[in-house]
Coordinates of C-alpha atoms and ligand atoms in Angstrom, one line a residue:
X32 CA 37.8 -3.1 -5.6
X33 CA 40.0 -0.6 -7.1
X34 CA 39.4 3.2 -7.1
X35 CA 37.8 3.2 -10.6
X36 CA 35.4 0.6 -9.5
X37 CA 34.5 2.3 -6.3
X38 CA 33.7 5.5 -8.3
X39 CA 31.7 3.5 -10.9
X40 CA 29.6 1.9 -8.2
X41 CA 29.1 5.3 -6.5
X42 CA 27.9 6.8 -9.7
X43 CA 25.4 4.0 -10.3
X44 CA 24.1 4.3 -6.8
X45 CA 23.6 8.0 -7.3
X46 CA 22.0 7.5 -10.8
X47 CA 18.4 8.6 -10.9
X48 CA 16.0 7.1 -13.4
X49 CA 13.2 9.6 -14.3
X50 CA 10.0 7.7 -14.7
X51 CA 6.3 8.8 -14.9
X52 CA 5.2 7.6 -11.5
X53 CA 7.8 9.4 -9.5
X54 CA 7.4 12.5 -11.6
X55 CA 3.6 12.6 -11.2
X56 CA 3.9 12.1 -7.5
X57 CA 6.5 14.7 -7.2
X58 CA 4.5 17.4 -9.2
X59 CA 1.3 16.6 -7.4
X60 CA 3.0 16.8 -4.0
X61 CA 4.8 20.0 -4.8
X62 CA 1.5 21.6 -5.9
X63 CA -0.3 20.4 -2.8
X64 CA 2.5 21.7 -0.5
X65 CA 2.8 25.0 -2.2
X66 CA -0.9 25.4 -2.2
X67 CA -1.1 24.3 1.4
X68 CA 1.2 27.0 2.5
X69 CA -1.6 29.4 2.4
X70 CA -3.7 27.3 4.5
X71 CA -1.6 24.6 6.3
X72 CA -2.7 21.0 6.1
X73 CA -1.5 17.5 6.1
X74 CA -0.4 16.0 2.8
X75 CA -0.2 12.2 2.7
X76 CA 2.0 10.4 0.1
X77 CA 1.3 6.7 0.2
X78 CA 3.0 3.9 -1.9
X79 CA 4.3 0.4 -1.6
X80 CA 7.6 -0.3 0.2
X81 CA 10.5 0.0 -2.2
X82 CA 8.8 2.2 -4.9
X83 CA 11.1 5.1 -4.2
X84 CA 9.2 7.2 -1.6
X85 CA 12.3 8.1 0.4
X86 CA 14.0 9.3 -2.8
X87 CA 10.9 11.3 -3.6
X88 CA 10.9 12.8 -0.1
X89 CA 14.5 13.9 -0.5
X90 CA 13.8 15.6 -3.9
X91 CA 10.8 17.4 -2.4
X92 CA 13.0 18.5 0.5
X93 CA 15.7 19.9 -1.8
X94 CA 13.2 21.6 -4.1
X95 CA 11.3 23.2 -1.1
X96 CA 14.5 24.5 0.4
X97 CA 15.3 26.1 -2.9
X98 CA 11.7 27.5 -2.9
X99 CA 12.2 29.1 0.4
X100 CA 15.8 30.2 0.0
X101 CA 15.0 33.9 -0.4
X102 CA 13.1 33.9 2.9
X103 CA 15.9 32.1 4.7
X104 CA 18.3 34.8 3.5
X105 CA 16.1 37.5 5.0
X106 CA 15.9 35.6 8.3
X107 CA 19.0 33.5 9.1
X108 CA 17.2 31.8 12.1
X109 CA 14.5 30.4 9.8
X110 CA 14.5 26.7 8.9
X111 CA 11.7 26.7 6.3
X112 CA 11.7 23.0 5.6
X113 CA 12.4 20.3 8.2
X114 CA 12.9 16.6 7.4
X115 CA 12.2 14.0 10.0
X116 CA 12.0 10.2 10.1
X117 CA 9.4 8.4 12.2
X118 CA 11.7 5.6 13.4
X119 CA 10.0 2.3 14.2
X120 CA 10.1 1.4 17.9
X121 CA 10.7 -2.3 18.4
X122 CA 7.4 -4.0 19.3
X123 CA 6.1 -1.0 21.1
X124 CA 3.8 1.9 20.1
X125 CA 5.2 4.8 18.2
X126 CA 7.2 7.1 20.6
X127 CA 6.4 10.8 20.3
X128 CA 9.1 11.5 22.8
X129 CA 11.7 9.9 20.7
X130 CA 10.4 11.5 17.5
X131 CA 10.2 15.0 18.8
X132 CA 13.6 14.9 20.5
X133 CA 15.2 13.7 17.3
X134 CA 13.5 16.6 15.4
X135 CA 14.4 19.2 17.8
X136 CA 18.1 17.9 18.0
X137 CA 18.2 18.2 14.2
X138 CA 17.2 21.9 14.3
X139 CA 19.9 22.6 16.8
X140 CA 17.2 24.1 18.9
X141 CA 19.0 26.0 21.7
X142 CA 16.5 25.0 24.3
X143 CA 16.3 21.4 23.2
X144 CA 19.0 20.1 25.5
X145 CA 17.2 21.5 28.5
X146 CA 14.1 19.7 27.4
X147 CA 15.7 16.4 26.6
X148 CA 15.0 14.9 29.8
X149 CA 14.1 11.4 28.9
X150 CA 15.5 8.8 31.2
X151 CA 16.8 5.8 29.4
X152 CA 17.0 7.5 26.0
X153 CA 20.3 9.3 26.5
X154 CA 22.0 6.9 24.2
X155 CA 20.2 8.5 21.4
X156 CA 22.2 11.6 21.9
X157 CA 25.6 10.3 22.3
X158 CA 27.1 13.6 21.2
X159 CA 25.4 15.5 24.1
X160 CA 26.9 15.4 27.6
X161 CA 24.8 13.3 29.8
X162 CA 24.7 16.1 32.5
X163 CA 22.4 18.0 30.3
X164 CA 19.6 15.6 30.6
X165 CA 17.1 16.0 33.3
X166 CA 14.7 13.4 34.6
X167 CA 10.9 13.8 34.5
X168 CA 10.4 15.5 31.3
X169 CA 7.1 14.7 29.7
X170 CA 5.9 14.3 26.1
X171 CA 3.8 17.4 26.7
X172 CA 6.8 19.6 27.5
X173 CA 8.5 18.3 24.4
X174 CA 5.4 18.8 22.3
X175 CA 5.3 22.4 23.4
X176 CA 9.0 22.7 22.7
X177 CA 8.3 21.4 19.2
X178 CA 5.4 23.7 18.6
X179 CA 7.5 26.7 19.8
X180 CA 10.4 25.5 17.6
X181 CA 8.2 25.2 14.5
X182 CA 6.9 28.7 15.2
X183 CA 10.1 30.5 16.0
X184 CA 12.1 28.8 13.3
X185 CA 9.2 29.7 10.9
X186 CA 9.1 26.1 9.6
X187 CA 6.7 26.1 6.6
X188 CA 6.9 22.5 5.8
X189 CA 7.7 19.5 7.9
X190 CA 8.3 16.3 5.9
X191 CA 8.1 13.1 7.8
X192 CA 9.3 9.9 6.1
X193 CA 8.3 6.4 7.2
X194 CA 5.2 8.1 8.7
X195 CA 3.2 4.9 8.9
X196 CA 5.2 4.1 12.0
X197 CA 3.5 6.9 13.7
X198 CA 0.3 4.9 13.5
X199 CA 1.8 2.0 15.2
X200 CA -0.1 1.5 18.3
X201 CA -0.1 -1.5 20.6
X202 CA -3.6 -2.3 20.1
X203 CA -4.4 -2.0 16.3
X204 CA -8.1 -2.4 16.9
X205 CA -8.2 0.5 19.2
X206 CA -9.5 3.2 16.9
X207 CA -9.3 5.9 19.5
X208 CA -5.5 5.6 19.8
X209 CA -5.1 5.7 16.0
X210 CA -7.4 8.7 15.9
X211 CA -5.4 10.4 18.5
X212 CA -2.2 9.9 16.6
X213 CA -3.5 11.6 13.6
X214 CA -5.3 14.3 15.5
X215 CA -2.0 15.1 17.2
X216 CA -0.4 15.5 13.8
X217 CA -3.3 17.6 12.5
X218 CA -3.4 19.9 15.4
X219 CA 0.4 20.4 15.2
X220 CA -0.1 21.6 11.6
X221 CA -2.9 23.9 12.6
X222 CA -1.4 25.3 15.8
X223 CA 1.9 26.1 14.2
X224 CA 0.8 26.9 10.6
X225 CA 3.1 24.3 9.3
X226 CA 2.3 22.0 6.4
X227 CA 3.0 18.5 7.4
X228 CA 3.9 16.0 4.7
X229 CA 3.5 12.3 5.7
X230 CA 5.3 9.8 3.5
X231 CA 4.9 6.1 4.1
X232 CA 3.4 2.8 3.0
X233 CA -0.3 2.1 2.4
X234 CA -0.7 1.6 6.2
X235 CA -1.0 5.4 6.2
X236 CA -4.4 4.9 4.6
X237 CA -5.7 3.7 8.0
X238 CA -6.0 7.4 8.7
X239 CA -8.4 7.9 5.9
X240 CA -10.4 4.8 7.0
X241 CA -11.0 6.3 10.4
X242 CA -13.4 8.9 9.4
X243 CA -14.3 11.4 6.7
X244 CA -14.0 14.1 9.3
X245 CA -10.4 13.2 10.1
X246 CA -9.2 13.7 6.5
X247 CA -10.7 17.1 6.1
X248 CA -7.7 19.4 5.5
X249 CA -5.6 16.5 4.2
X250 CA -4.8 15.4 0.7
X251 CA -3.8 11.9 -0.3
X252 CA -1.3 11.4 -3.1
X253 CA -0.7 8.0 -4.5
X254 CA 2.8 6.8 -5.6
X255 CA 2.2 3.4 -7.2
X256 CA 4.3 0.7 -8.6
X257 CA 4.0 -0.2 -12.2
X258 CA 1.1 -2.6 -12.8
X259 CA 1.9 -5.3 -15.4
X260 CA -1.8 -5.8 -16.1
X261 CA -2.0 -2.4 -17.6
X262 CA -0.3 -2.3 -21.0
X263 CA 0.9 1.3 -20.7
X264 CA 2.5 0.7 -17.4
X265 CA 4.3 -2.3 -18.6
X266 CA 5.7 -0.1 -21.4
X267 CA 6.7 2.5 -18.9
X268 CA 8.4 -0.1 -16.7
X269 CA 10.4 -1.4 -19.6
X270 CA 11.6 2.2 -20.2
X271 CA 12.9 2.5 -16.6
X272 CA 14.5 -0.9 -16.9
X273 CA 16.3 0.2 -20.1
X274 CA 17.6 3.3 -18.3
X275 CA 19.1 1.2 -15.5
X276 CA 20.6 -1.3 -17.8
X277 CA 22.2 1.4 -19.9
X278 CA 23.5 3.0 -16.7
X279 CA 25.3 -0.2 -15.4
X280 CA 29.0 0.5 -15.5
X281 CA 29.9 -3.0 -16.7
X282 CA 29.2 -5.0 -19.9
X283 CA 26.3 -7.3 -19.6
X284 CA 25.4 -8.7 -23.0
X285 CA 23.2 -11.4 -21.3
X286 CA 20.9 -8.9 -19.7
X287 CA 18.5 -7.4 -22.2
X288 CA 15.4 -5.5 -22.0
X289 CA 13.5 -8.4 -23.6
X290 CA 13.8 -10.3 -20.2
X291 CA 11.3 -7.8 -19.1
X292 CA 9.0 -10.4 -17.5
X293 CA 11.7 -11.8 -15.3
X294 CA 12.9 -8.4 -14.2
X295 CA 9.4 -7.4 -13.4
X296 CA 8.7 -10.5 -11.4
X297 CA 11.8 -10.0 -9.3
X298 CA 10.8 -6.5 -8.3
X299 CA 7.0 -6.5 -8.5
X300 CA 7.2 -3.4 -10.8
X301 CA 8.9 -1.3 -8.1
X302 CA 11.7 0.9 -9.3
X303 CA 13.4 1.1 -5.9
X304 CA 13.5 -2.7 -5.5
X305 CA 14.9 -3.1 -9.0
X306 CA 17.5 -0.5 -8.3
X307 CA 18.6 -2.0 -4.9
X308 CA 18.8 -5.4 -6.5
X309 CA 21.1 -4.2 -9.3
X310 CA 23.2 -2.2 -6.8
X311 CA 23.7 -5.3 -4.7
X312 CA 24.6 -7.4 -7.6
X313 CA 27.0 -4.8 -8.9
X314 CA 28.7 -4.5 -5.6
X315 CA 29.2 -8.3 -5.3
X316 CA 30.5 -8.4 -8.8
X317 CA 33.2 -5.9 -8.0
X318 CA 34.0 -7.8 -4.8
X319 CA 34.3 -11.2 -6.4
X320 CA 37.8 -12.5 -7.1
X321 CA 37.1 -14.2 -10.4
X322 CA 34.7 -12.0 -12.4
X323 CA 31.7 -14.1 -13.4
X324 CA 29.4 -13.1 -16.3
X325 CA 27.0 -10.4 -15.3
X326 CA 24.0 -12.4 -16.4
X327 CA 20.8 -13.6 -14.8
X328 CA 22.4 -16.6 -13.1
X329 CA 24.7 -14.2 -11.3
X330 CA 22.3 -11.3 -10.5
X331 CA 19.5 -13.6 -9.5
X332 CA 21.6 -14.5 -6.5
X333 CA 21.0 -11.0 -5.2
X334 CA 17.3 -10.7 -5.9
X335 CA 14.7 -10.9 -3.2
X336 CA 13.3 -14.3 -2.5
X337 CA 10.0 -15.0 -4.2
X338 CA 8.3 -15.3 -0.8
X339 CA 9.4 -11.8 0.1
X340 CA 8.1 -10.5 -3.2
X341 CA 4.9 -12.2 -2.6
X342 CA 4.5 -10.3 0.7
X343 CA 5.4 -7.0 -1.0
X344 CA 3.1 -7.7 -3.9
X345 CA 0.2 -8.6 -1.7
X346 CA 0.6 -5.4 0.4
X347 CA 0.8 -3.3 -2.8
X348 CA -2.3 -4.9 -4.4
X349 CA -4.4 -4.4 -1.2
X350 CA -3.2 -0.8 -1.0
X351 CA -4.1 -0.2 -4.7
X352 CA -7.5 -1.7 -4.1
X353 CA -8.0 0.6 -1.1
X354 CA -7.1 3.6 -3.2
X355 CA -9.0 2.7 -6.3
X356 CA -12.0 4.9 -6.9
X357 CA -15.5 3.4 -7.2
X358 CA -17.5 3.7 -10.5
X359 CA -20.2 6.3 -10.9
X360 CA -22.6 3.4 -11.4
X361 CA -21.8 2.1 -7.9
X362 CA -22.3 5.6 -6.5
X363 CA -25.6 6.0 -8.2
X364 CA -26.7 2.6 -6.9
X365 CA -25.9 3.8 -3.4
X366 CA -28.0 7.0 -4.0
X367 CA -30.9 5.0 -5.3
X368 CA -30.9 1.9 -3.2
X369 CA -29.2 3.0 0.0
X370 CA -26.7 1.0 2.0
X371 CA -27.0 -2.7 1.1
X372 CA -28.1 -5.1 3.9
X373 CA -25.1 -6.9 5.4
X374 CA -25.7 -10.7 5.2
X375 CA -25.4 -12.8 8.3
X376 CA -22.1 -14.5 8.8
X377 CA -20.0 -11.5 7.8
X378 CA -17.6 -9.6 10.0
X379 CA -20.4 -7.6 11.7
X380 CA -22.2 -10.7 12.7
X381 CA -19.0 -11.6 14.6
X382 CA -19.4 -8.5 16.6
X383 CA -17.0 -6.3 14.9
X384 CA -17.6 -2.6 14.2
X385 CA -19.2 -1.8 10.8
X386 CA -17.2 0.3 8.4
X387 CA -17.3 4.0 9.2
X388 CA -20.6 5.6 8.2
X389 CA -22.5 2.3 8.1
X390 CA -25.2 1.8 10.6
X391 CA -25.6 -1.4 12.4
X392 CA -28.4 -3.2 10.6
X393 CA -30.2 -4.1 13.8
X394 CA -30.0 -0.6 15.3
X395 CA -33.5 0.6 14.4
X396 CA -36.5 -1.4 15.6
X397 CA -38.6 -2.5 12.6
X398 CA -41.6 -0.4 12.0
X399 CA -40.8 2.1 14.8
X400 CA -42.1 5.6 14.3
X401 CA -41.7 8.9 16.1
X402 CA -45.4 9.0 16.7
Ligands
LIG97 N1 13.9 6.8 -9.8 C1 14.9 6.2 -9.2 N2 16.2 6.2 -9.8 C2 17.2 5.7 -9.2 N3 17.2 5.1 -8.0 C3 16.0 5.0 -7.3 C4 14.8 5.6 -7.9 N4 13.8 5.4 -7.0 C5 14.4 4.8 -6.0 N5 15.7 4.6 -6.1 C6 16.6 3.9 -5.2 O1 15.9 2.7 -4.8 C7 16.1 2.4 -3.5 C8 14.8 2.2 -2.7 O2 14.1 3.4 -2.8 P1 13.5 4.1 -1.6 O3 13.3 5.6 -1.9 O4 14.3 3.9 -0.3 O5 12.1 3.4 -1.4 P2 11.0 3.4 -0.4 O6 11.2 4.6 0.5 O7 9.7 3.6 -1.2 O8 10.9 2.1 0.3 C9 17.0 3.5 -2.9 O9 18.3 3.2 -2.9 C10 16.7 4.6 -3.9 O10 17.8 5.5 -3.9
LIG98 MG1 11.6 4.7 2.6

């Protein structure tokens, strides 16, 4: 790869396609965050993996920093927007300790090193001398340190990317642990007057499914892929595709927008997956000794396998279904007819909990009265 090629690749990697779904999510999120600053709350942005959520998170971060710039000037200690990442912990439940220490380290919190007392996690802080670590620190101490930091640094908005990892608990069916995770986030927002933005996959919707009570003071924003079943979205996807093809720094007479279906199939209508695919192909193209034609035969070698795409698509479809609203007819039916009987042989008959708000069908003795 020569210098010109390295630069061309860098430019394509940095290239941003503007498209309606990211723009809508961005505007809605910004309005929600700006509005929430008067009454802090939790803003949840959910979308499928590879749709462009991290990119959206970074744009929000940049914009909010600009928003708050005037305040930062008046108070140099202030960190008005903080960006964190809820890193997955291998096989285990989400680690608050890990998360909070990372956040505190990022703010260069002067007290942090005294509070970073986590045995066995020193390797996370390779740049800090080991002597600074103390044993026996607890998550509670760290939580208090985080609360103080958010207050003292006057953090207005805390953005947490990959936030679905926070809901990773060892026992998924244990609702109380899940509830606790979200309660912890919510009380952090309330205690410190910080708006918390959670960005992640549709798994974040588990929060909403827990109970109506839990999602009070929270707002859910959907960042969806392009759905080929909807004509307008097909059209919008083809416009994004055209932008990417035009931005490619090499000639590619064999890749044309009319291959829309193939491009769509290989990215499930997700802009980030499409971009990653083209970036990978471009990089390999530049690396190859004998330059092949930049056509489907070549780029398909760098696309995701159909099986992987099937998994991604299934997750996306399930998430979309979860977020889809119900019709007014369905609502009216509920008002008029009440909750439908659950036939035998369904989940509940197997002893599982009914969905939130639905009573067990056998709870009330038939014909019982208060008399
Ligand atoms: N609108 C866009 N224009 C250009 N590149 C994009 C766009 N949206 C996403 N990407 C790129 O696609 C890749 C995947 O997006 P990312 O934001 O990481 O997805 P997610 O966080 O939803 O999994 C990243 O390299 C990102 O920079
Ligand atoms: Mg991401």
